[in-house]
Amino acid sequence: MASVASRATRASGLTKSLLPFRQPSSSRSLSTRATTYTLNTGAKIPALGFGTFQDPDSQEGTVSRALQRGMRLIDTARVYNVEEQVGRGIKKSGVPREQIFLGTKLWCNDYHPEDVDRALDDSLRDLDTPYVDLLLMHYPCTFKRGPERFPRDKEGRMIKGETGFLDTWRAMEKLAETGKVKAIGVSNFSKGEIEVLLNESSTVPAVHQMEVHPYLQQKAFNAWLKSKGIHVVQFSPLGNMNDFYRQTGWSKEIAHMTRVIDQPLLKEIAEKYGKSPAQVVLAWGINSGRSVIPKSVVDWQIDQNLEADFELAAEDMKRIATLDAKARFNDPSLDYEWRLYSDLEGIDGTVRGRTH
């Protein structure tokens, strides 16, 4: 399995590459970088990417513009219902496919081992690409097989699948031999669930995509993942800026706390660098050795995000560390009938309610 890491490479870790970026940055003439990281497969993943959650009608245009402006990491998922639009946006951009790092995610109703290859083919068809650079398992929980994304019983509770995430993972391992997948990984897993993969399979996840922002820093877990050679991609890197966390059926009370970008400390640091608080938050993730995938359908925000890869002083990194509130906003555990993040920080205050 040449394209995925074996146990022998598990402890090899990640290497970082800093390349000059063509655009100048702020009024302080900060150097705007184009940081990349080397996964345990040997492939390079950009530190700054583009998320495609929500806004399906806008994705074709915004993906195209983001790529034309310099983005090279595109993150999507089957359950987002935007893969066709993302695929059209990639084609429309004119950027060669081989210059783009494209990742998508299997959804929980397609976790049965016999469904995994077909599910990937469905995504490849809609994305109009012969391969993806990264395929992730979206959550560790398995839903009932079939066309329903959120299969529920007569009481409205999610119906669980008959197989487990390890079965899904082993099916994903086989995909690497086909050339349709360059690397495989997971999302929203606990430490214990990742340990199962490490102990019971021959492939170390290349990536763990998880919620990380100044309010949920997960320092020990991030350090552990790094020690295993697993690269972290931060979703919701701007924390509770997205209204989704205040509107979903399982919205936590903490989701209504002061938005990350409204924190006075971040505003102060931003002023120091001639940047916005959002740019400082993204730079914090990159300076911590992780990739970030902010979403936006607004041109000026995309442009600002592109200028968010710059060096933060060690003293400012330490100041941002004080904002850690262990506030986890993404927690559909009670809807999905699975105690997500069971051994991680921020699981208090979980609310029962439907995602959709």
mmCIF file of C-alpha atoms in Angstrom:
data_model
loop_
_atom_site.group_PDB
_atom_site.id
_atom_site.type_symbol
_atom_site.label_atom_id
_atom_site.label_comp_id
_atom_site.label_asym_id
_atom_site.label_seq_id
_atom_site.Cartn_x
_atom_site.Cartn_y
_atom_site.Cartn_z
ATOM 1 C CA MET A 1 0.000 0.000 0.000
ATOM 2 C CA ALA A 2 2.443 2.571 -1.267
ATOM 3 C CA SER A 3 0.261 5.627 -0.759
ATOM 4 C CA VAL A 4 -0.521 5.231 2.932
ATOM 5 C CA ALA A 5 1.654 5.049 6.022
ATOM 6 C CA SER A 6 2.550 1.707 7.560
ATOM 7 C CA ARG A 7 3.352 0.970 11.186
ATOM 8 C CA ALA A 8 7.021 1.390 10.365
ATOM 9 C CA THR A 9 6.457 5.036 9.458
ATOM 10 C CA ARG A 10 4.068 5.752 12.297
ATOM 11 C CA ALA A 11 6.551 7.682 14.401
ATOM 12 C CA SER A 12 8.091 9.583 11.509
ATOM 13 C CA GLY A 13 6.039 12.694 12.229
ATOM 14 C CA LEU A 14 5.340 15.617 9.955
ATOM 15 C CA THR A 15 7.700 17.992 8.253
ATOM 16 C CA LYS A 16 6.946 21.596 7.496
ATOM 17 C CA SER A 17 7.784 23.595 4.409
ATOM 18 C CA LEU A 18 7.566 27.373 4.122
ATOM 19 C CA LEU A 19 7.360 28.860 0.657
ATOM 20 C CA PRO A 20 7.163 32.519 -0.300
ATOM 21 C CA PHE A 21 3.718 33.656 -1.380
ATOM 22 C CA ARG A 22 3.315 36.163 -4.144
ATOM 23 C CA GLN A 23 0.964 38.551 -2.330
ATOM 24 C CA PRO A 24 2.240 41.179 0.085
ATOM 25 C CA SER A 25 0.514 41.313 3.449
ATOM 26 C CA SER A 26 -0.427 44.166 5.768
ATOM 27 C CA SER A 27 0.757 47.692 6.256
ATOM 28 C CA ARG A 28 3.569 46.345 8.420
ATOM 29 C CA SER A 29 4.859 44.479 5.346
ATOM 30 C CA LEU A 30 4.585 41.124 7.057
ATOM 31 C CA SER A 31 5.704 38.243 4.900
ATOM 32 C CA THR A 32 2.661 36.271 3.775
ATOM 33 C CA ARG A 33 3.658 32.655 3.472
ATOM 34 C CA ALA A 34 2.302 29.541 1.764
ATOM 35 C CA THR A 35 3.041 26.967 4.433
ATOM 36 C CA THR A 36 2.724 23.282 3.590
ATOM 37 C CA TYR A 37 3.088 20.166 5.718
ATOM 38 C CA THR A 38 4.251 16.709 4.712
ATOM 39 C CA LEU A 39 1.852 13.960 5.708
ATOM 40 C CA ASN A 40 2.976 10.526 6.850
ATOM 41 C CA THR A 41 2.273 9.383 3.266
ATOM 42 C CA GLY A 42 4.871 11.797 1.871
ATOM 43 C CA ALA A 43 2.213 14.001 0.271
ATOM 44 C CA LYS A 44 2.162 17.723 0.958
ATOM 45 C CA ILE A 45 -0.934 19.400 2.353
ATOM 46 C CA PRO A 46 -1.357 23.186 2.450
ATOM 47 C CA ALA A 47 -1.722 24.838 5.843
ATOM 48 C CA LEU A 48 -4.446 27.159 4.595
ATOM 49 C CA GLY A 49 -7.521 25.778 2.912
ATOM 50 C CA PHE A 50 -11.113 26.377 1.923
ATOM 51 C CA GLY A 51 -14.101 24.778 3.641
ATOM 52 C CA THR A 52 -17.318 24.126 1.719
ATOM 53 C CA PHE A 53 -19.859 23.425 4.467
ATOM 54 C CA GLN A 54 -23.245 25.089 3.724
ATOM 55 C CA ASP A 55 -24.200 27.564 0.956
ATOM 56 C CA PRO A 56 -24.529 25.045 -1.911
ATOM 57 C CA ASP A 57 -25.680 27.642 -4.440
ATOM 58 C CA SER A 58 -22.512 29.676 -3.924
ATOM 59 C CA GLN A 59 -19.900 26.916 -3.903
ATOM 60 C CA GLU A 60 -19.182 26.712 -7.627
ATOM 61 C CA GLY A 61 -18.278 30.375 -7.867
ATOM 62 C CA THR A 62 -16.486 30.684 -4.558
ATOM 63 C CA VAL A 63 -14.409 27.529 -5.019
ATOM 64 C CA SER A 64 -13.367 28.792 -8.438
ATOM 65 C CA ARG A 65 -12.432 32.221 -7.126
ATOM 66 C CA ALA A 66 -10.612 30.818 -4.092
ATOM 67 C CA LEU A 67 -8.455 28.635 -6.330
ATOM 68 C CA GLN A 68 -7.774 31.476 -8.754
ATOM 69 C CA ARG A 69 -6.674 33.657 -5.828
ATOM 70 C CA GLY A 70 -4.211 31.028 -4.594
ATOM 71 C CA MET A 71 -6.016 28.505 -2.357
ATOM 72 C CA ARG A 72 -4.843 24.959 -2.996
ATOM 73 C CA LEU A 73 -6.592 22.938 -0.275
ATOM 74 C CA ILE A 74 -10.312 22.263 -0.790
ATOM 75 C CA ASP A 75 -12.270 20.398 1.890
ATOM 76 C CA THR A 76 -15.742 18.980 1.328
ATOM 77 C CA ALA A 77 -17.951 16.055 2.381
ATOM 78 C CA ARG A 78 -20.675 13.847 0.979
ATOM 79 C CA VAL A 79 -23.187 15.013 3.564
ATOM 80 C CA TYR A 80 -22.654 18.680 2.667
ATOM 81 C CA ASN A 81 -24.465 18.060 -0.641
ATOM 82 C CA VAL A 82 -22.038 20.320 -2.505
ATOM 83 C CA GLU A 83 -19.677 17.901 -4.256
ATOM 84 C CA GLU A 84 -21.097 18.589 -7.714
ATOM 85 C CA GLN A 85 -20.742 22.340 -7.198
ATOM 86 C CA VAL A 86 -17.216 21.921 -5.842
ATOM 87 C CA GLY A 87 -16.273 19.824 -8.856
ATOM 88 C CA ARG A 88 -17.615 22.434 -11.238
ATOM 89 C CA GLY A 89 -15.776 25.151 -9.320
ATOM 90 C CA ILE A 90 -12.490 23.289 -9.666
ATOM 91 C CA LYS A 91 -12.976 22.935 -13.421
ATOM 92 C CA LYS A 92 -14.085 26.550 -13.774
ATOM 93 C CA SER A 93 -11.005 27.833 -11.943
ATOM 94 C CA GLY A 94 -8.628 26.623 -14.642
ATOM 95 C CA VAL A 95 -6.166 25.451 -11.949
ATOM 96 C CA PRO A 96 -4.699 22.058 -12.915
ATOM 97 C CA ARG A 97 -6.114 19.233 -10.790
ATOM 98 C CA GLU A 98 -2.640 18.039 -9.776
ATOM 99 C CA GLN A 99 -1.990 21.404 -8.098
ATOM 100 C CA ILE A 100 -5.018 21.020 -5.818
ATOM 101 C CA PHE A 101 -5.236 19.029 -2.589
ATOM 102 C CA LEU A 102 -8.848 17.830 -2.550
ATOM 103 C CA GLY A 103 -10.407 16.010 0.381
ATOM 104 C CA THR A 104 -13.884 14.630 1.014
ATOM 105 C CA LYS A 105 -15.603 12.497 3.655
ATOM 106 C CA LEU A 106 -17.673 9.344 3.784
ATOM 107 C CA TRP A 107 -20.977 9.739 5.561
ATOM 108 C CA CYS A 108 -22.198 7.429 8.321
ATOM 109 C CA ASN A 109 -24.863 5.588 6.296
ATOM 110 C CA ASP A 110 -22.157 4.374 3.867
ATOM 111 C CA TYR A 111 -19.857 2.824 6.463
ATOM 112 C CA HIS A 112 -20.716 -0.808 5.765
ATOM 113 C CA PRO A 113 -17.547 -2.320 4.200
ATOM 114 C CA GLU A 114 -19.496 -3.372 1.110
ATOM 115 C CA ASP A 115 -20.653 0.217 0.549
ATOM 116 C CA VAL A 116 -17.376 2.109 0.931
ATOM 117 C CA ASP A 117 -16.012 1.663 -2.597
ATOM 118 C CA ARG A 118 -19.353 2.578 -4.188
ATOM 119 C CA ALA A 119 -19.690 5.603 -1.899
ATOM 120 C CA LEU A 120 -16.276 6.836 -2.975
ATOM 121 C CA ASP A 121 -17.209 6.349 -6.627
ATOM 122 C CA ASP A 122 -20.317 8.468 -6.037
ATOM 123 C CA SER A 123 -18.148 11.275 -4.669
ATOM 124 C CA LEU A 124 -15.622 10.975 -7.492
ATOM 125 C CA ARG A 125 -18.434 11.144 -10.030
ATOM 126 C CA ASP A 126 -19.913 14.282 -8.515
ATOM 127 C CA LEU A 127 -16.529 15.927 -7.976
ATOM 128 C CA ASP A 128 -15.648 14.986 -11.577
ATOM 129 C CA THR A 129 -12.190 13.779 -10.605
ATOM 130 C CA PRO A 130 -10.437 10.399 -10.894
ATOM 131 C CA TYR A 131 -9.071 10.596 -7.354
ATOM 132 C CA VAL A 132 -9.159 12.474 -4.069
ATOM 133 C CA ASP A 133 -6.046 13.396 -2.166
ATOM 134 C CA LEU A 134 -7.700 12.582 1.144
ATOM 135 C CA LEU A 135 -10.698 10.505 2.176
ATOM 136 C CA LEU A 136 -11.932 10.848 5.753
ATOM 137 C CA MET A 137 -14.437 8.992 7.876
ATOM 138 C CA HIS A 138 -16.732 11.843 8.950
ATOM 139 C CA TYR A 139 -17.629 10.485 12.408
ATOM 140 C CA PRO A 140 -16.872 7.244 14.253
ATOM 141 C CA CYS A 141 -20.569 6.336 14.569
ATOM 142 C CA THR A 142 -22.267 4.090 12.018
ATOM 143 C CA PHE A 143 -25.842 4.621 10.821
ATOM 144 C CA LYS A 144 -28.143 2.074 9.195
ATOM 145 C CA ARG A 145 -27.227 1.215 5.608
ATOM 146 C CA GLY A 146 -29.361 2.707 2.898
ATOM 147 C CA PRO A 147 -30.176 5.920 1.062
ATOM 148 C CA GLU A 148 -31.265 7.854 4.162
ATOM 149 C CA ARG A 149 -28.460 10.005 5.497
ATOM 150 C CA PHE A 150 -30.157 10.275 8.885
ATOM 151 C CA PRO A 151 -32.190 7.056 9.317
ATOM 152 C CA ARG A 152 -34.529 7.318 12.310
ATOM 153 C CA ASP A 153 -36.955 5.026 14.086
ATOM 154 C CA LYS A 154 -40.590 5.922 14.845
ATOM 155 C CA GLU A 155 -39.484 7.840 17.943
ATOM 156 C CA GLY A 156 -37.114 9.913 15.832
ATOM 157 C CA ARG A 157 -33.940 8.324 17.187
ATOM 158 C CA MET A 158 -31.041 7.516 14.896
ATOM 159 C CA ILE A 159 -30.833 3.871 13.829
ATOM 160 C CA LYS A 160 -27.338 2.462 14.272
ATOM 161 C CA GLY A 161 -25.539 0.378 11.675
ATOM 162 C CA GLU A 162 -24.557 -3.245 12.105
ATOM 163 C CA THR A 163 -20.820 -2.739 11.620
ATOM 164 C CA GLY A 164 -18.216 -0.600 13.391
ATOM 165 C CA PHE A 165 -15.728 2.064 12.348
ATOM 166 C CA LEU A 166 -12.848 -0.441 12.302
ATOM 167 C CA ASP A 167 -14.641 -2.402 9.570
ATOM 168 C CA THR A 168 -15.036 0.827 7.602
ATOM 169 C CA TRP A 169 -11.387 1.712 8.103
ATOM 170 C CA ARG A 170 -10.200 -1.636 6.775
ATOM 171 C CA ALA A 171 -12.328 -1.121 3.676
ATOM 172 C CA MET A 172 -10.801 2.340 3.256
ATOM 173 C CA GLU A 173 -7.309 0.835 3.466
ATOM 174 C CA LYS A 174 -8.057 -1.233 0.375
ATOM 175 C CA LEU A 175 -9.044 1.879 -1.573
ATOM 176 C CA ALA A 176 -5.470 3.132 -1.440
ATOM 177 C CA GLU A 177 -4.448 0.265 -3.698
ATOM 178 C CA THR A 178 -6.822 1.479 -6.416
ATOM 179 C CA GLY A 179 -5.281 4.914 -6.929
ATOM 180 C CA LYS A 180 -8.638 6.560 -6.284
ATOM 181 C CA VAL A 181 -7.472 7.687 -2.837
ATOM 182 C CA LYS A 182 -4.035 9.090 -2.016
ATOM 183 C CA ALA A 183 -4.430 9.127 1.767
ATOM 184 C CA ILE A 184 -7.035 8.182 4.353
ATOM 185 C CA GLY A 185 -7.911 9.682 7.710
ATOM 186 C CA VAL A 186 -10.648 10.342 10.223
ATOM 187 C CA SER A 187 -12.661 13.195 11.671
ATOM 188 C CA ASN A 188 -14.329 13.746 15.050
ATOM 189 C CA PHE A 189 -12.671 10.707 16.649
ATOM 190 C CA SER A 190 -11.695 10.397 20.293
ATOM 191 C CA LYS A 191 -8.195 9.407 21.353
ATOM 192 C CA GLY A 192 -9.401 5.936 22.284
ATOM 193 C CA GLU A 193 -11.062 5.446 18.911
ATOM 194 C CA ILE A 194 -7.877 6.411 17.090
ATOM 195 C CA GLU A 195 -5.931 4.017 19.314
ATOM 196 C CA VAL A 196 -8.188 1.227 18.080
ATOM 197 C CA LEU A 197 -7.123 2.016 14.513
ATOM 198 C CA LEU A 198 -3.460 2.136 15.494
ATOM 199 C CA ASN A 199 -3.656 -1.182 17.337
ATOM 200 C CA GLU A 200 -5.993 -3.093 15.052
ATOM 201 C CA SER A 201 -5.008 -2.013 11.533
ATOM 202 C CA SER A 202 -1.872 -1.555 9.446
ATOM 203 C CA THR A 203 -2.470 2.096 8.511
ATOM 204 C CA VAL A 204 -1.901 5.186 10.598
ATOM 205 C CA PRO A 205 -4.427 7.914 9.734
ATOM 206 C CA ALA A 206 -2.740 10.618 7.687
ATOM 207 C CA VAL A 207 -5.090 13.263 9.078
ATOM 208 C CA HIS A 208 -7.459 13.835 11.952
ATOM 209 C CA GLN A 209 -9.867 16.653 11.177
ATOM 210 C CA MET A 210 -11.334 18.084 14.366
ATOM 211 C CA GLU A 211 -12.692 21.183 16.033
ATOM 212 C CA VAL A 212 -9.843 23.412 17.170
ATOM 213 C CA HIS A 213 -9.902 27.154 17.870
ATOM 214 C CA PRO A 214 -8.695 29.443 20.672
ATOM 215 C CA TYR A 215 -11.721 28.457 22.806
ATOM 216 C CA LEU A 216 -10.992 24.711 22.325
ATOM 217 C CA GLN A 217 -7.257 24.199 22.060
ATOM 218 C CA GLN A 218 -7.007 20.506 23.077
ATOM 219 C CA LYS A 219 -3.316 20.892 23.765
ATOM 220 C CA ALA A 220 -2.614 17.387 25.096
ATOM 221 C CA PHE A 221 -4.599 15.679 22.335
ATOM 222 C CA ASN A 222 -2.895 17.747 19.642
ATOM 223 C CA ALA A 223 0.512 16.842 21.071
ATOM 224 C CA TRP A 224 -0.420 13.147 21.135
ATOM 225 C CA LEU A 225 -1.606 13.198 17.521
ATOM 226 C CA LYS A 226 1.627 14.868 16.457
ATOM 227 C CA SER A 227 3.636 12.192 18.272
ATOM 228 C CA LYS A 228 1.850 9.563 16.184
ATOM 229 C CA GLY A 229 2.536 11.367 12.900
ATOM 230 C CA ILE A 230 -1.117 12.316 12.418
ATOM 231 C CA HIS A 231 -1.655 15.772 10.951
ATOM 232 C CA VAL A 232 -4.483 17.885 12.341
ATOM 233 C CA VAL A 233 -6.836 19.868 10.126
ATOM 234 C CA GLN A 234 -8.912 22.336 12.131
ATOM 235 C CA PHE A 235 -12.569 22.656 11.246
ATOM 236 C CA SER A 236 -14.476 25.618 12.667
ATOM 237 C CA PRO A 237 -11.109 27.373 13.094
ATOM 238 C CA LEU A 238 -12.965 30.600 13.914
ATOM 239 C CA GLY A 239 -14.965 28.899 16.655
ATOM 240 C CA ASN A 240 -18.535 30.032 17.142
ATOM 241 C CA MET A 241 -18.493 32.611 14.363
ATOM 242 C CA ASN A 242 -20.755 30.288 12.319
ATOM 243 C CA ASP A 243 -24.445 30.776 13.185
ATOM 244 C CA PHE A 244 -24.958 27.032 12.653
ATOM 245 C CA TYR A 245 -23.780 26.407 16.209
ATOM 246 C CA ARG A 246 -26.437 28.747 17.566
ATOM 247 C CA GLN A 247 -29.244 27.424 15.377
ATOM 248 C CA THR A 248 -28.845 23.636 15.261
ATOM 249 C CA GLY A 249 -31.172 21.522 17.378
ATOM 250 C CA TRP A 250 -28.344 20.499 19.715
ATOM 251 C CA SER A 251 -26.918 23.994 20.143
ATOM 252 C CA LYS A 252 -25.039 24.296 23.431
ATOM 253 C CA GLU A 253 -25.393 27.256 25.706
ATOM 254 C CA ILE A 254 -21.677 27.983 25.324
ATOM 255 C CA ALA A 255 -22.161 28.536 21.582
ATOM 256 C CA HIS A 256 -23.757 31.856 22.514
ATOM 257 C CA MET A 257 -20.663 33.138 24.330
ATOM 258 C CA THR A 258 -18.638 36.027 22.923
ATOM 259 C CA ARG A 259 -17.543 35.195 19.413
ATOM 260 C CA VAL A 260 -13.865 34.306 19.155
ATOM 261 C CA ILE A 261 -13.176 37.168 16.760
ATOM 262 C CA ASP A 262 -14.740 39.650 19.191
ATOM 263 C CA GLN A 263 -12.275 38.826 21.941
ATOM 264 C CA PRO A 264 -10.484 42.039 23.048
ATOM 265 C CA LEU A 265 -7.173 40.185 23.309
ATOM 266 C CA LEU A 266 -7.367 39.053 19.699
ATOM 267 C CA LYS A 267 -8.325 42.544 18.576
ATOM 268 C CA GLU A 268 -5.279 43.907 20.374
ATOM 269 C CA ILE A 269 -2.953 41.360 18.781
ATOM 270 C CA ALA A 270 -4.526 42.004 15.385
ATOM 271 C CA GLU A 271 -3.861 45.708 15.659
ATOM 272 C CA LYS A 272 -0.226 44.990 16.458
ATOM 273 C CA TYR A 273 0.201 43.094 13.179
ATOM 274 C CA GLY A 274 -2.075 45.224 11.037
ATOM 275 C CA LYS A 275 -4.388 42.254 10.627
ATOM 276 C CA SER A 276 -7.958 41.303 11.502
ATOM 277 C CA PRO A 277 -8.828 39.111 14.526
ATOM 278 C CA ALA A 278 -9.916 36.355 12.110
ATOM 279 C CA GLN A 279 -6.513 36.432 10.415
ATOM 280 C CA VAL A 280 -4.785 36.203 13.796
ATOM 281 C CA VAL A 281 -6.888 33.169 14.755
ATOM 282 C CA LEU A 282 -6.037 31.398 11.504
ATOM 283 C CA ALA A 283 -2.352 32.301 11.870
ATOM 284 C CA TRP A 284 -2.443 30.846 15.407
ATOM 285 C CA GLY A 285 -3.566 27.495 13.990
ATOM 286 C CA ILE A 286 -0.905 27.503 11.295
ATOM 287 C CA ASN A 287 1.825 28.593 13.715
ATOM 288 C CA SER A 288 0.758 25.654 15.881
ATOM 289 C CA GLY A 289 1.573 23.229 13.053
ATOM 290 C CA ARG A 290 -1.951 22.550 11.840
ATOM 291 C CA SER A 291 -3.975 23.205 8.696
ATOM 292 C CA VAL A 292 -7.048 25.444 8.874
ATOM 293 C CA ILE A 293 -10.107 25.354 6.608
ATOM 294 C CA PRO A 294 -12.209 28.491 7.111
ATOM 295 C CA LYS A 295 -15.358 28.762 5.014
ATOM 296 C CA SER A 296 -16.600 31.878 3.312
ATOM 297 C CA VAL A 297 -18.601 32.866 0.259
ATOM 298 C CA VAL A 298 -17.568 36.521 0.516
ATOM 299 C CA ASP A 299 -14.727 37.634 -1.745
ATOM 300 C CA TRP A 300 -13.066 40.039 0.674
ATOM 301 C CA GLN A 301 -13.086 37.392 3.406
ATOM 302 C CA ILE A 302 -11.454 34.883 1.062
ATOM 303 C CA ASP A 303 -8.779 37.455 0.253
ATOM 304 C CA GLN A 304 -8.213 38.120 3.956
ATOM 305 C CA ASN A 305 -7.946 34.401 4.656
ATOM 306 C CA LEU A 306 -5.256 34.083 2.002
ATOM 307 C CA GLU A 307 -3.214 36.646 3.916
ATOM 308 C CA ALA A 308 -3.575 34.824 7.243
ATOM 309 C CA ASP A 309 -0.417 32.720 6.944
ATOM 310 C CA PHE A 310 2.136 34.856 8.756
ATOM 311 C CA GLU A 311 4.429 34.455 11.744
ATOM 312 C CA LEU A 312 3.120 35.259 15.213
ATOM 313 C CA ALA A 313 5.605 36.092 17.958
ATOM 314 C CA ALA A 314 6.011 33.475 20.698
ATOM 315 C CA GLU A 315 4.687 35.941 23.253
ATOM 316 C CA ASP A 316 1.460 36.345 21.280
ATOM 317 C CA MET A 317 1.056 32.597 20.898
ATOM 318 C CA LYS A 318 1.271 32.346 24.693
ATOM 319 C CA ARG A 319 -1.329 35.068 25.142
ATOM 320 C CA ILE A 320 -3.750 33.304 22.808
ATOM 321 C CA ALA A 321 -3.218 30.120 24.821
ATOM 322 C CA THR A 322 -4.917 31.833 27.774
ATOM 323 C CA LEU A 323 -8.214 31.951 25.855
ATOM 324 C CA ASP A 324 -8.702 28.183 26.080
ATOM 325 C CA ALA A 325 -12.173 27.707 27.583
ATOM 326 C CA LYS A 326 -12.533 24.019 26.635
ATOM 327 C CA ALA A 327 -15.647 25.117 24.753
ATOM 328 C CA ARG A 328 -16.691 22.486 22.231
ATOM 329 C CA PHE A 329 -19.429 23.771 19.930
ATOM 330 C CA ASN A 330 -19.794 20.750 17.626
ATOM 331 C CA ASP A 331 -21.411 17.975 19.672
ATOM 332 C CA PRO A 332 -24.309 16.040 18.087
ATOM 333 C CA SER A 333 -23.708 13.067 20.432
ATOM 334 C CA LEU A 334 -27.279 12.723 21.650
ATOM 335 C CA ASP A 335 -28.716 12.990 18.140
ATOM 336 C CA TYR A 336 -26.255 10.476 16.714
ATOM 337 C CA GLU A 337 -26.738 8.052 19.652
ATOM 338 C CA TRP A 338 -22.952 7.922 20.189
ATOM 339 C CA ARG A 339 -20.905 9.548 22.934
ATOM 340 C CA LEU A 340 -18.542 11.500 20.705
ATOM 341 C CA TYR A 341 -15.225 12.825 22.053
ATOM 342 C CA SER A 342 -15.686 10.640 25.144
ATOM 343 C CA ASP A 343 -12.121 11.050 26.439
ATOM 344 C CA LEU A 344 -11.570 14.621 25.229
ATOM 345 C CA GLU A 345 -12.198 18.099 26.597
ATOM 346 C CA GLY A 346 -15.388 20.099 26.198
ATOM 347 C CA ILE A 347 -18.065 17.394 26.377
ATOM 348 C CA ASP A 348 -20.075 18.981 29.176
ATOM 349 C CA GLY A 349 -23.457 20.507 28.419
ATOM 350 C CA THR A 350 -24.362 18.191 25.540
ATOM 351 C CA VAL A 351 -27.908 18.871 24.324
ATOM 352 C CA ARG A 352 -30.430 16.515 22.718
ATOM 353 C CA GLY A 353 -31.838 17.798 19.463
ATOM 354 C CA ARG A 354 -31.849 17.042 15.773
ATOM 355 C CA THR A 355 -29.116 18.127 13.415
ATOM 356 C CA HIS A 356 -31.586 17.927 10.504
#
